[in-house]
Amino acid sequence: MISAALYSLGLALLAAPPVLGKDWESPAYTWLYQYPLPIPPVKTPTMSVTNPVTNNTIDYYEVTINHFQHQVYPNKGPANLVGYDGIAPGPTFIVERGRETVVRFINNATLATSVHLHGSYSRAPWDGWAEDVTQPGEFKDYFYPNSQAARTLWYHDHAIDHTAENAYAGQAGAYIIHDAAEDSLGLPSGYGVYDIPLILGAKQYDSNGDLHSVATETDSLYGDVIHVNGQPWPFFNVQPRKYRLRFLDASVSRTFHLYFQRQTGSKVNFQVIATDAGLMEVPVTTNSLYISMGERYEVVFDFAPFAGQNITLRNSEDVGTDDDYLHTNKVMRFVVGSTPVTDTSVVPAALSTVHWPAPAGPGVDHHFEFHRTNGMWKINGVSFNDVNNRVLANVPRGKVEVWELENGGGGWSHPIHIHLVDFKVLSRSDDDDRILYDYEKKGLKDVVWLAPNEIVKVEAHYAPWDGLYMFHCHNLIHEDHEMMAAFNVTKLLDLGYNETDFTDPMESRWRAEAVTPAKFTPTAITEKIEFMASLQPYNNVDEVYDVLDAYWATHKKREEKKEEPKVKRRMRIEGNKIREVV
């Protein structure tokens, strides 16, 4: 017979949390939920210029990339960081849909930079091609369209071989496209009041309080100190009402499985309303959310039932292959006020019309395996420094294609980002016991997470522009060590549409320039922006879509072909059976 003492000991062992390999890599941080959540300031334009073709306004901004120090540990020295305008995260851009912007990024730091506006269909010379770098003492003007559906984008470094160093040091920020039509939905609104950016990070610090370097890291840096908007484990005072929370995972290597926990320990439902590409068709109710590096999700959480209580945002343990530490299962705390308030915001049953890519038909156009070979991160056996072979797909402009993305295993996970396009996630294999979640299916994406051994199919419309673009793993350590390739959206020679060529991301006239006082006068800035706009990179986007649709309507679709595309069949051994992965 088991004694009562032994029985009690057994229950205690069952209830005990899992034993972690290590509590800390960094010095112990003991100030959880003691410092408030910072809200990044809104960036304001330096000046505005009239588009000489459309007579519409183009807003011009200047952003400096600066070294600065920030006190992370109250009892240690400051951390040395590098951020946009000398803060991290950088300032938040809030721009109106259809209003073009030119952002001049001025490199006052010590490493070369390249800036990618993640989620924007920018022309190739302004997309942040990794080799299109701005050296210290130089600036580059990036021209952005802002004509896609309202969405949460983000801007971050993309420089060849040290994206991880730059982004980890602080070069990342939110960029929100606002559409006045969205206001009629009645969602919680007011940036920094009821509409809150939550930029997630995970970092590691040295014994003196300085940021631990990732320069020599070749695998991953999961980080044992969780940040939100640059602050470790903050608290945020909220009223008992609904809030719109814009999540962005800006970590170098950590994926999150988020959930809200009430003081009793139970999970609380919330509504997901938007993905990487903006509002979904309908809200999705869930009690947890996977978000990997580069992904954005927007949720509405109603704090009204929890007046006078605390709600803790938590992260599950054993997410993908990430290392867990003492407090990496915690993110931040919401302190809910006890005074009732009037809340007129709603989450409507229908949110938006999502412009899904037209079905591409049966078959797969391209299969890409993300894997490690001899210590190198590769895609289909090719690394980005293999200049002669790194263009892995040539896609005719305006075509809809299905790409199959496979995690080649080896105990790693890979969030995959495809530049230029929004895609529909069609399917996911069940190798890691993960389904295709409703919040992935109800909206368009530009990043999809591949857990170990997973295979995911995505469908995208490769438009509106032609040109050379990148796709890569968004674990920035993997990206820097060559898990990146290119695809070429090729010209349609018989399209019959006259336009300026912007296909070369390294075209000399759009490259970085040396900083001189003469180039920063209002006259010089106006003349340059007027010249850029005169070439009409963006203002004809609706016409371009119409021309492309008409073109493809007169060409045979895939399903009309006599022979379907041939795709290599992949088999997997399960126990004593062999099955095809579909």
Tab-separated table of N, CA and C in Angstrom, residues 258-325:
chain	number	residue	atom	x	y	z
A	258	LEU	N	1.019	32.333	-27.712
A	258	LEU	CA	0.491	33.277	-26.736
A	258	LEU	C	-0.885	32.859	-26.225
A	259	TYR	N	-1.125	33.179	-24.963
A	259	TYR	CA	-2.465	33.058	-24.412
A	259	TYR	C	-2.619	34.042	-23.251
A	260	PHE	N	-3.867	34.436	-22.990
A	260	PHE	CA	-4.185	35.328	-21.879
A	260	PHE	C	-4.667	34.486	-20.701
A	261	GLN	N	-4.120	34.779	-19.532
A	261	GLN	CA	-4.456	33.988	-18.354
A	261	GLN	C	-5.031	34.892	-17.258
A	262	ARG	N	-6.182	34.506	-16.717
A	262	ARG	CA	-6.756	35.264	-15.611
A	262	ARG	C	-6.130	34.816	-14.293
A	263	GLN	N	-6.450	35.518	-13.219
A	263	GLN	CA	-5.800	35.243	-11.941
A	263	GLN	C	-6.101	33.841	-11.425
A	264	THR	N	-7.209	33.256	-11.851
A	264	THR	CA	-7.544	31.902	-11.426
A	264	THR	C	-6.708	30.846	-12.132
A	265	GLY	N	-5.969	31.260	-13.168
A	265	GLY	CA	-5.132	30.329	-13.921
A	265	GLY	C	-5.726	29.867	-15.224
A	266	SER	N	-6.988	30.166	-15.490
A	266	SER	CA	-7.638	29.697	-16.713
A	266	SER	C	-7.343	30.622	-17.883
A	267	LYS	N	-7.377	30.054	-19.081
A	267	LYS	CA	-7.198	30.831	-20.299
A	267	LYS	C	-8.480	31.583	-20.633
A	268	VAL	N	-8.299	32.709	-21.357
A	268	VAL	CA	-9.439	33.547	-21.721
A	268	VAL	C	-9.502	33.656	-23.246
A	269	ASN	N	-10.698	33.528	-23.794
A	269	ASN	CA	-10.871	33.662	-25.239
A	269	ASN	C	-10.653	35.107	-25.686
A	270	PHE	N	-10.231	35.255	-26.914
A	270	PHE	CA	-10.104	36.562	-27.549
A	270	PHE	C	-10.394	36.395	-29.031
A	271	GLN	N	-10.485	37.502	-29.742
A	271	GLN	CA	-10.829	37.464	-31.162
A	271	GLN	C	-9.668	37.965	-32.010
A	272	VAL	N	-9.260	37.148	-32.964
A	272	VAL	CA	-8.254	37.549	-33.943
A	272	VAL	C	-8.983	38.223	-35.091
A	273	ILE	N	-8.552	39.437	-35.437
A	273	ILE	CA	-9.260	40.194	-36.480
A	273	ILE	C	-8.412	40.461	-37.720
A	274	ALA	N	-7.081	40.330	-37.608
A	274	ALA	CA	-6.232	40.679	-38.750
A	274	ALA	C	-4.970	39.830	-38.750
A	275	THR	N	-4.453	39.604	-39.947
A	275	THR	CA	-3.208	38.872	-40.167
A	275	THR	C	-2.175	39.842	-40.732
A	276	ASP	N	-1.103	39.283	-41.287
A	276	ASP	CA	-0.048	40.099	-41.877
A	276	ASP	C	-0.593	41.114	-42.877
A	277	ALA	N	-1.596	40.699	-43.656
A	277	ALA	CA	-2.091	41.514	-44.768
A	277	ALA	C	-3.337	42.303	-44.417
A	278	GLY	N	-3.650	42.439	-43.137
A	278	GLY	CA	-4.780	43.264	-42.748
A	278	GLY	C	-5.970	42.457	-42.278
A	279	LEU	N	-7.128	43.110	-42.242
A	279	LEU	CA	-8.332	42.494	-41.684
A	279	LEU	C	-8.701	41.203	-42.401
A	280	MET	N	-9.157	40.247	-41.611
A	280	MET	CA	-9.669	38.999	-42.154
A	280	MET	C	-11.118	39.197	-42.591
A	281	GLU	N	-11.671	38.165	-43.198
A	281	GLU	CA	-13.081	38.257	-43.590
A	281	GLU	C	-13.985	38.325	-42.371
A	282	VAL	N	-13.715	37.476	-41.395
A	282	VAL	CA	-14.515	37.410	-40.173
A	282	VAL	C	-13.563	37.233	-39.001
A	283	PRO	N	-13.958	37.660	-37.806
A	283	PRO	CA	-13.109	37.424	-36.643
A	283	PRO	C	-13.077	35.940	-36.287
A	284	VAL	N	-11.984	35.525	-35.689
A	284	VAL	CA	-11.820	34.142	-35.251
A	284	VAL	C	-11.608	34.143	-33.744
A	285	THR	N	-12.445	33.400	-33.032
A	285	THR	CA	-12.317	33.287	-31.583
A	285	THR	C	-11.401	32.124	-31.241
A	286	THR	N	-10.446	32.376	-30.357
A	286	THR	CA	-9.485	31.347	-29.952
A	286	THR	C	-9.021	31.663	-28.540
A	287	ASN	N	-8.315	30.717	-27.928
A	287	ASN	CA	-7.721	31.000	-26.622
A	287	ASN	C	-6.201	30.934	-26.650
A	288	SER	N	-5.633	30.812	-27.869
A	288	SER	CA	-4.177	30.842	-28.004
A	288	SER	C	-3.819	31.202	-29.433
A	289	LEU	N	-2.576	31.624	-29.629
A	289	LEU	CA	-2.149	32.138	-30.932
A	289	LEU	C	-0.668	31.886	-31.126
A	290	TYR	N	-0.324	31.173	-32.183
A	290	TYR	CA	1.076	31.036	-32.575
A	290	TYR	C	1.493	32.263	-33.374
A	291	ILE	N	2.656	32.793	-33.064
A	291	ILE	CA	3.210	33.899	-33.850
A	291	ILE	C	4.722	33.731	-33.901
A	292	SER	N	5.243	33.683	-35.105
A	292	SER	CA	6.673	33.470	-35.298
A	292	SER	C	7.319	34.735	-35.850
A	293	MET	N	8.615	34.692	-36.026
A	293	MET	CA	9.373	35.885	-36.389
A	293	MET	C	8.853	36.496	-37.693
A	294	GLY	N	8.545	37.782	-37.628
A	294	GLY	CA	8.063	38.502	-38.795
A	294	GLY	C	6.556	38.524	-38.932
A	295	GLU	N	5.841	37.630	-38.239
A	295	GLU	CA	4.386	37.582	-38.365
A	295	GLU	C	3.731	38.709	-37.575
A	296	ARG	N	2.563	39.118	-38.052
A	296	ARG	CA	1.740	40.089	-37.345
A	296	ARG	C	0.317	39.548	-37.237
A	297	TYR	N	-0.240	39.677	-36.056
A	297	TYR	CA	-1.656	39.389	-35.840
A	297	TYR	C	-2.248	40.512	-35.006
A	298	GLU	N	-3.490	40.858	-35.312
A	298	GLU	CA	-4.209	41.840	-34.509
A	298	GLU	C	-5.370	41.143	-33.822
A	299	VAL	N	-5.514	41.422	-32.534
A	299	VAL	CA	-6.575	40.783	-31.766
A	299	VAL	C	-7.356	41.855	-31.009
A	300	VAL	N	-8.578	41.517	-30.679
A	300	VAL	CA	-9.372	42.344	-29.774
A	300	VAL	C	-9.609	41.543	-28.504
A	301	PHE	N	-9.213	42.135	-27.389
A	301	PHE	CA	-9.418	41.494	-26.088
A	301	PHE	C	-10.341	42.393	-25.265
A	302	ASP	N	-11.348	41.790	-24.673
A	302	ASP	CA	-12.311	42.529	-23.869
A	302	ASP	C	-11.969	42.349	-22.386
A	303	PHE	N	-11.503	43.426	-21.766
A	303	PHE	CA	-11.133	43.386	-20.351
A	303	PHE	C	-12.318	43.666	-19.426
A	304	ALA	N	-13.499	43.940	-19.987
A	304	ALA	CA	-14.650	44.327	-19.165
A	304	ALA	C	-15.002	43.296	-18.087
A	305	PRO	N	-14.954	41.992	-18.375
A	305	PRO	CA	-15.328	41.028	-17.328
A	305	PRO	C	-14.303	40.914	-16.193
A	306	PHE	N	-13.177	41.605	-16.322
A	306	PHE	CA	-12.091	41.391	-15.370
A	306	PHE	C	-11.718	42.678	-14.625
A	307	ALA	N	-12.704	43.543	-14.421
A	307	ALA	CA	-12.449	44.805	-13.723
A	307	ALA	C	-11.829	44.539	-12.358
A	308	GLY	N	-10.757	45.286	-12.068
A	308	GLY	CA	-10.085	45.151	-10.792
A	308	GLY	C	-9.170	43.950	-10.688
A	309	GLN	N	-8.953	43.250	-11.796
A	309	GLN	CA	-8.110	42.050	-11.790
A	309	GLN	C	-6.886	42.268	-12.675
A	310	ASN	N	-5.998	41.291	-12.658
A	310	ASN	CA	-4.852	41.256	-13.554
A	310	ASN	C	-5.058	40.168	-14.601
A	311	ILE	N	-4.694	40.462	-15.830
A	311	ILE	CA	-4.659	39.469	-16.910
A	311	ILE	C	-3.213	39.388	-17.379
A	312	THR	N	-2.670	38.185	-17.386
A	312	THR	CA	-1.269	38.004	-17.762
A	312	THR	C	-1.184	37.389	-19.152
A	313	LEU	N	-0.398	38.000	-20.009
A	313	LEU	CA	-0.120	37.430	-21.324
A	313	LEU	C	1.019	36.431	-21.156
A	314	ARG	N	0.752	35.178	-21.505
A	314	ARG	CA	1.710	34.096	-21.281
A	314	ARG	C	2.179	33.511	-22.618
A	315	ASN	N	3.254	32.755	-22.548
A	315	ASN	CA	3.818	32.036	-23.686
A	315	ASN	C	3.963	30.578	-23.275
A	316	SER	N	3.504	29.676	-24.125
A	316	SER	CA	3.620	28.254	-23.811
A	316	SER	C	5.076	27.815	-23.794
A	317	GLU	N	5.323	26.719	-23.110
A	317	GLU	CA	6.648	26.110	-23.138
A	317	GLU	C	6.707	25.090	-24.277
A	318	ASP	N	7.920	24.719	-24.646
A	318	ASP	CA	8.139	23.719	-25.706
A	318	ASP	C	7.505	24.155	-27.027
A	319	VAL	N	7.741	25.396	-27.419
A	319	VAL	CA	7.257	25.890	-28.711
A	319	VAL	C	8.322	25.605	-29.762
A	320	GLY	N	7.965	24.822	-30.745
A	320	GLY	CA	8.938	24.477	-31.785
A	320	GLY	C	10.176	23.855	-31.186
A	321	THR	N	11.307	24.420	-31.506
A	321	THR	CA	12.586	23.923	-30.979
A	321	THR	C	13.233	24.951	-30.067
A	322	ASP	N	12.474	25.955	-29.632
A	322	ASP	CA	13.035	27.049	-28.851
A	322	ASP	C	13.476	26.568	-27.466
A	323	ASP	N	14.556	27.159	-26.973
A	323	ASP	CA	15.006	26.890	-25.608
A	323	ASP	C	14.142	27.661	-24.624
A	324	ASP	N	13.721	26.997	-23.563
A	324	ASP	CA	12.948	27.635	-22.511
A	324	ASP	C	13.856	28.016	-21.348
A	325	TYR	N	13.541	29.153	-20.732
A	325	TYR	CA	14.265	29.610	-19.545
A	325	TYR	C	13.245	29.909	-18.450
